[in-house]
PDB file of C-alpha atoms in Angstrom:
ATOM      1  CA  UNK A   1     -36.127  55.625 -16.554  1.00 49.00           C
ATOM      2  CA  UNK A   2     -39.377  57.208 -15.685  1.00 47.00           C
ATOM      3  CA  UNK A   3     -41.541  58.835 -17.926  1.00 51.00           C
ATOM      4  CA  UNK A   4     -44.331  61.524 -17.915  1.00 58.00           C
ATOM      5  CA  UNK A   5     -46.260  58.477 -19.181  1.00 59.00           C
ATOM      6  CA  UNK A   6     -48.517  56.279 -16.639  1.00 55.00           C
ATOM      7  CA  UNK A   7     -46.834  53.051 -15.105  1.00 53.00           C
ATOM      8  CA  UNK A   8     -49.945  51.189 -16.808  1.00 53.00           C
ATOM      9  CA  UNK A   9     -49.083  52.316 -20.327  1.00 56.00           C
ATOM     10  CA  UNK A  10     -45.222  52.320 -19.517  1.00 55.00           C
ATOM     11  CA  UNK A  11     -45.677  48.543 -18.515  1.00 55.00           C
ATOM     12  CA  UNK A  12     -47.987  48.209 -21.708  1.00 57.00           C
ATOM     13  CA  UNK A  13     -50.537  47.170 -19.305  1.00 55.00           C
ATOM     14  CA  UNK A  14     -52.984  49.585 -21.244  1.00 57.00           C
ATOM     15  CA  UNK A  15     -53.028  47.380 -24.085  1.00 62.00           C
ATOM     16  CA  UNK A  16     -51.926  43.354 -24.387  1.00 66.00           C
ATOM     17  CA  UNK A  17     -48.682  43.371 -25.787  1.00 67.00           C
ATOM     18  CA  UNK A  18     -48.679  40.659 -28.378  1.00 76.00           C
ATOM     19  CA  UNK A  19     -48.859  36.395 -28.305  1.00 78.00           C
ATOM     20  CA  UNK A  20     -45.375  36.507 -30.572  1.00 90.00           C
ATOM     21  CA  UNK A  21     -43.547  39.640 -28.430  1.00 87.00           C
ATOM     22  CA  UNK A  22     -44.380  37.741 -25.073  1.00 89.00           C
ATOM     23  CA  UNK A  23     -43.744  34.231 -26.795  1.00 92.00           C
ATOM     24  CA  UNK A  24     -40.696  35.615 -27.866  1.00 92.00           C
ATOM     25  CA  UNK A  25     -39.446  37.883 -24.040  1.00 92.00           C
ATOM     26  CA  UNK A  26     -41.181  34.953 -22.189  1.00 93.00           C
ATOM     27  CA  UNK A  27     -38.335  32.680 -24.258  1.00 94.00           C
ATOM     28  CA  UNK A  28     -35.707  35.736 -24.140  1.00 94.00           C
ATOM     29  CA  UNK A  29     -35.483  34.777 -20.228  1.00 95.00           C
ATOM     30  CA  UNK A  30     -35.246  31.229 -20.435  1.00 96.00           C
ATOM     31  CA  UNK A  31     -32.559  30.823 -22.319  1.00 96.00           C
ATOM     32  CA  UNK A  32     -31.218  33.522 -20.467  1.00 96.00           C
ATOM     33  CA  UNK A  33     -31.700  31.848 -16.993  1.00 96.00           C
ATOM     34  CA  UNK A  34     -30.491  28.422 -19.277  1.00 97.00           C
ATOM     35  CA  UNK A  35     -27.163  29.638 -19.754  1.00 96.00           C
ATOM     36  CA  UNK A  36     -26.515  30.999 -16.042  1.00 96.00           C
ATOM     37  CA  UNK A  37     -26.989  27.881 -15.069  1.00 97.00           C
ATOM     38  CA  UNK A  38     -25.347  26.242 -17.384  1.00 97.00           C
ATOM     39  CA  UNK A  39     -21.953  28.580 -16.704  1.00 97.00           C
ATOM     40  CA  UNK A  40     -22.809  27.815 -13.129  1.00 96.00           C
ATOM     41  CA  UNK A  41     -22.560  24.712 -12.732  1.00 97.00           C
ATOM     42  CA  UNK A  42     -18.929  24.207 -14.738  1.00 97.00           C
ATOM     43  CA  UNK A  43     -17.818  26.682 -12.959  1.00 97.00           C
ATOM     44  CA  UNK A  44     -19.265  25.360 -10.077  1.00 97.00           C
ATOM     45  CA  UNK A  45     -17.432  22.108 -10.900  1.00 98.00           C
ATOM     46  CA  UNK A  46     -14.338  23.275 -11.679  1.00 97.00           C
ATOM     47  CA  UNK A  47     -13.894  24.943  -7.805  1.00 97.00           C
ATOM     48  CA  UNK A  48     -14.785  21.584  -6.583  1.00 97.00           C
ATOM     49  CA  UNK A  49     -12.617  19.338  -8.770  1.00 97.00           C
ATOM     50  CA  UNK A  50      -9.652  21.704  -8.697  1.00 96.00           C
ATOM     51  CA  UNK A  51     -10.045  23.021  -5.112  1.00 95.00           C
ATOM     52  CA  UNK A  52     -12.459  20.944  -3.438  1.00 95.00           C
ATOM     53  CA  UNK A  53     -15.054  24.026  -2.637  1.00 94.00           C
ATOM     54  CA  UNK A  54     -18.088  25.387  -3.674  1.00 94.00           C
ATOM     55  CA  UNK A  55     -18.922  28.010  -5.868  1.00 94.00           C
ATOM     56  CA  UNK A  56     -20.620  30.059  -2.573  1.00 93.00           C
ATOM     57  CA  UNK A  57     -17.406  30.031  -0.630  1.00 95.00           C
ATOM     58  CA  UNK A  58     -15.781  31.375  -3.566  1.00 96.00           C
ATOM     59  CA  UNK A  59     -18.696  34.174  -4.039  1.00 95.00           C
ATOM     60  CA  UNK A  60     -18.119  34.386  -0.282  1.00 95.00           C
ATOM     61  CA  UNK A  61     -14.145  34.600  -1.160  1.00 96.00           C
ATOM     62  CA  UNK A  62     -14.582  36.928  -3.661  1.00 96.00           C
ATOM     63  CA  UNK A  63     -16.483  39.804  -1.361  1.00 95.00           C
ATOM     64  CA  UNK A  64     -13.862  39.572   1.687  1.00 96.00           C
ATOM     65  CA  UNK A  65     -11.231  39.422  -0.697  1.00 97.00           C
ATOM     66  CA  UNK A  66     -12.846  42.906  -2.128  1.00 95.00           C
ATOM     67  CA  UNK A  67     -13.349  44.119   1.385  1.00 94.00           C
ATOM     68  CA  UNK A  68      -9.472  43.289   3.031  1.00 88.00           C
ATOM     69  CA  UNK A  69     -10.636  45.113   6.431  1.00 90.00           C
ATOM     70  CA  UNK A  70     -13.330  42.797   6.992  1.00 91.00           C
ATOM     71  CA  UNK A  71     -17.185  42.710   6.334  1.00 92.00           C
ATOM     72  CA  UNK A  72     -19.599  42.228   9.422  1.00 90.00           C
ATOM     73  CA  UNK A  73     -22.469  38.878   9.116  1.00 88.00           C
ATOM     74  CA  UNK A  74     -24.901  41.166   8.244  1.00 88.00           C
ATOM     75  CA  UNK A  75     -23.231  42.828   5.769  1.00 91.00           C
ATOM     76  CA  UNK A  76     -21.808  39.672   3.517  1.00 90.00           C
ATOM     77  CA  UNK A  77     -25.388  38.251   3.345  1.00 88.00           C
ATOM     78  CA  UNK A  78     -26.270  41.396   1.756  1.00 91.00           C
ATOM     79  CA  UNK A  79     -23.331  41.008  -1.303  1.00 90.00           C
ATOM     80  CA  UNK A  80     -23.873  37.919  -1.442  1.00 90.00           C
ATOM     81  CA  UNK A  81     -27.900  38.484  -1.640  1.00 84.00           C
ATOM     82  CA  UNK A  82     -28.491  35.623   0.643  1.00 81.00           C
ATOM     83  CA  UNK A  83     -29.449  35.088   4.357  1.00 75.00           C
ATOM     84  CA  UNK A  84     -27.921  35.477   7.693  1.00 73.00           C
ATOM     85  CA  UNK A  85     -27.674  31.300   8.153  1.00 77.00           C
ATOM     86  CA  UNK A  86     -26.348  30.384   4.871  1.00 86.00           C
ATOM     87  CA  UNK A  87     -23.987  33.244   5.738  1.00 88.00           C
ATOM     88  CA  UNK A  88     -22.911  31.855   8.747  1.00 90.00           C
ATOM     89  CA  UNK A  89     -22.390  27.925   7.510  1.00 91.00           C
ATOM     90  CA  UNK A  90     -20.219  29.474   4.775  1.00 92.00           C
ATOM     91  CA  UNK A  91     -18.182  31.098   6.576  1.00 93.00           C
ATOM     92  CA  UNK A  92     -18.283  28.069   9.433  1.00 94.00           C
ATOM     93  CA  UNK A  93     -16.635  26.018   6.727  1.00 94.00           C
ATOM     94  CA  UNK A  94     -13.960  28.761   5.489  1.00 95.00           C
ATOM     95  CA  UNK A  95     -12.848  28.489   9.357  1.00 95.00           C
ATOM     96  CA  UNK A  96     -12.567  25.660   9.236  1.00 96.00           C
ATOM     97  CA  UNK A  97      -9.965  25.429   6.819  1.00 95.00           C
ATOM     98  CA  UNK A  98      -8.373  28.275   7.900  1.00 96.00           C
ATOM     99  CA  UNK A  99      -9.556  30.599   5.192  1.00 96.00           C
ATOM    100  CA  UNK A 100     -11.680  32.767   6.571  1.00 96.00           C
ATOM    101  CA  UNK A 101     -11.424  34.895  10.536  1.00 95.00           C
ATOM    102  CA  UNK A 102     -13.921  36.006  12.892  1.00 93.00           C
ATOM    103  CA  UNK A 103     -13.699  39.358  14.496  1.00 90.00           C
ATOM    104  CA  UNK A 104     -15.069  41.483  17.507  1.00 85.00           C
ATOM    105  CA  UNK A 105     -15.917  44.820  15.262  1.00 81.00           C
ATOM    106  CA  UNK A 106     -14.096  47.355  16.621  1.00 80.00           C
ATOM    107  CA  UNK A 107     -16.471  49.966  17.354  1.00 82.00           C
ATOM    108  CA  UNK A 108     -19.362  47.286  18.391  1.00 80.00           C
ATOM    109  CA  UNK A 109     -19.062  44.657  20.801  1.00 79.00           C
ATOM    110  CA  UNK A 110     -22.616  42.512  19.615  1.00 83.00           C
ATOM    111  CA  UNK A 111     -21.337  42.200  15.867  1.00 82.00           C
ATOM    112  CA  UNK A 112     -18.779  39.700  13.916  1.00 87.00           C
ATOM    113  CA  UNK A 113     -16.602  40.860  11.675  1.00 92.00           C
ATOM    114  CA  UNK A 114     -15.382  38.535   8.758  1.00 95.00           C
ATOM    115  CA  UNK A 115     -11.895  38.487   6.795  1.00 95.00           C
ATOM    116  CA  UNK A 116      -9.544  36.223   5.201  1.00 96.00           C
ATOM    117  CA  UNK A 117      -6.898  34.939   6.468  1.00 96.00           C
ATOM    118  CA  UNK A 118      -3.632  35.184   4.951  1.00 96.00           C
ATOM    119  CA  UNK A 119      -3.352  31.532   3.507  1.00 96.00           C
ATOM    120  CA  UNK A 120      -7.723  31.762   2.460  1.00 96.00           C
ATOM    121  CA  UNK A 121      -5.747  35.200   0.318  1.00 96.00           C
ATOM    122  CA  UNK A 122      -3.261  33.549  -1.315  1.00 96.00           C
ATOM    123  CA  UNK A 123      -5.857  30.382  -1.853  1.00 96.00           C
ATOM    124  CA  UNK A 124      -8.532  33.062  -3.213  1.00 97.00           C
ATOM    125  CA  UNK A 125      -6.046  34.518  -5.596  1.00 97.00           C
ATOM    126  CA  UNK A 126      -4.953  31.488  -7.073  1.00 96.00           C
ATOM    127  CA  UNK A 127      -8.465  30.909  -7.838  1.00 97.00           C
ATOM    128  CA  UNK A 128      -9.462  33.726  -8.959  1.00 97.00           C
ATOM    129  CA  UNK A 129      -6.803  33.728 -11.734  1.00 97.00           C
ATOM    130  CA  UNK A 130      -8.047  30.484 -12.962  1.00 97.00           C
ATOM    131  CA  UNK A 131     -11.395  31.127 -12.202  1.00 97.00           C
ATOM    132  CA  UNK A 132     -10.840  34.282 -14.966  1.00 97.00           C
ATOM    133  CA  UNK A 133      -9.505  31.656 -17.299  1.00 97.00           C
ATOM    134  CA  UNK A 134     -12.291  29.500 -17.629  1.00 97.00           C
ATOM    135  CA  UNK A 135     -15.175  31.788 -17.769  1.00 97.00           C
ATOM    136  CA  UNK A 136     -12.169  32.728 -20.977  1.00 96.00           C
ATOM    137  CA  UNK A 137     -12.654  29.389 -21.954  1.00 96.00           C
ATOM    138  CA  UNK A 138     -16.364  29.216 -21.484  1.00 96.00           C
ATOM    139  CA  UNK A 139     -17.063  31.797 -23.891  1.00 96.00           C
ATOM    140  CA  UNK A 140     -14.462  30.943 -26.766  1.00 96.00           C
ATOM    141  CA  UNK A 141     -16.816  30.918 -29.291  1.00 96.00           C
ATOM    142  CA  UNK A 142     -17.762  34.665 -28.948  1.00 96.00           C
ATOM    143  CA  UNK A 143     -15.626  37.357 -30.272  1.00 96.00           C
ATOM    144  CA  UNK A 144     -14.129  40.749 -28.693  1.00 96.00           C
ATOM    145  CA  UNK A 145     -17.063  42.569 -29.965  1.00 97.00           C
ATOM    146  CA  UNK A 146     -19.617  39.594 -29.388  1.00 97.00           C
ATOM    147  CA  UNK A 147     -19.111  39.997 -25.356  1.00 96.00           C
ATOM    148  CA  UNK A 148     -19.333  43.905 -25.843  1.00 97.00           C
ATOM    149  CA  UNK A 149     -22.588  43.673 -27.803  1.00 97.00           C
ATOM    150  CA  UNK A 150     -23.768  40.863 -25.275  1.00 96.00           C
ATOM    151  CA  UNK A 151     -23.166  42.641 -22.180  1.00 96.00           C
ATOM    152  CA  UNK A 152     -24.459  45.764 -23.220  1.00 97.00           C
ATOM    153  CA  UNK A 153     -27.455  44.157 -24.837  1.00 96.00           C
ATOM    154  CA  UNK A 154     -27.668  42.531 -20.999  1.00 96.00           C
ATOM    155  CA  UNK A 155     -27.476  46.194 -18.716  1.00 96.00           C
ATOM    156  CA  UNK A 156     -30.452  47.183 -21.321  1.00 95.00           C
ATOM    157  CA  UNK A 157     -32.103  44.397 -19.818  1.00 94.00           C
ATOM    158  CA  UNK A 158     -31.177  44.450 -16.365  1.00 93.00           C
ATOM    159  CA  UNK A 159     -32.530  48.068 -16.275  1.00 95.00           C
ATOM    160  CA  UNK A 160     -36.320  47.367 -17.934  1.00 92.00           C
ATOM    161  CA  UNK A 161     -36.022  44.483 -15.211  1.00 92.00           C
ATOM    162  CA  UNK A 162     -35.391  47.384 -12.489  1.00 93.00           C
ATOM    163  CA  UNK A 163     -37.455  49.809 -14.981  1.00 94.00           C
ATOM    164  CA  UNK A 164     -41.047  47.411 -14.790  1.00 91.00           C
ATOM    165  CA  UNK A 165     -39.881  46.726 -10.987  1.00 90.00           C
ATOM    166  CA  UNK A 166     -40.018  50.270 -10.184  1.00 92.00           C
ATOM    167  CA  UNK A 167     -43.640  50.663 -11.363  1.00 90.00           C
ATOM    168  CA  UNK A 168     -44.659  47.794 -10.188  1.00 89.00           C
ATOM    169  CA  UNK A 169     -43.966  49.455  -6.990  1.00 89.00           C
ATOM    170  CA  UNK A 170     -45.930  52.450  -7.961  1.00 88.00           C
ATOM    171  CA  UNK A 171     -49.103  50.638  -9.583  1.00 88.00           C
ATOM    172  CA  UNK A 172     -48.905  48.831  -5.867  1.00 85.00           C
ATOM    173  CA  UNK A 173     -48.921  51.822  -3.828  1.00 88.00           C
ATOM    174  CA  UNK A 174     -51.023  53.635  -6.119  1.00 87.00           C
ATOM    175  CA  UNK A 175     -54.120  51.043  -6.123  1.00 75.00           C
TER     176      UNK A 175
END
């Protein structure tokens, strides 16, 4: 991602971006936020209506489903990008419902490992099937080519954001 240009040049700090480009970029960012929130709210509503579960608890179960051996609470937090307190609250609720279980870490007695129960695994499989159907329904107006193109564009946007963050850190460390 890095080039031979100075961080200021790569970020465009050596010259002000055109007003219309800055406005377009801001408008794009707001549209991406709105689209993401709208989709997230709809998926969350359907999970609540159909399963009585929040999107955050579904996400935790998805992480545990991908790690059948279980994860420590801090590992769950890193995967979900939430604080330890949030993880504890989510795990507490799922444990009360019999969907996850806490176990002593096999090699570190100070750590707790969280994993899906057999019941939790079965319920998650059913929810995941419906989740995929709902996402397909939400994107029904997009054709396969448009989905592929949008995916590629969003990957480029993500990579640009990562590069900007890296360059920001370089400037911060240099100055």
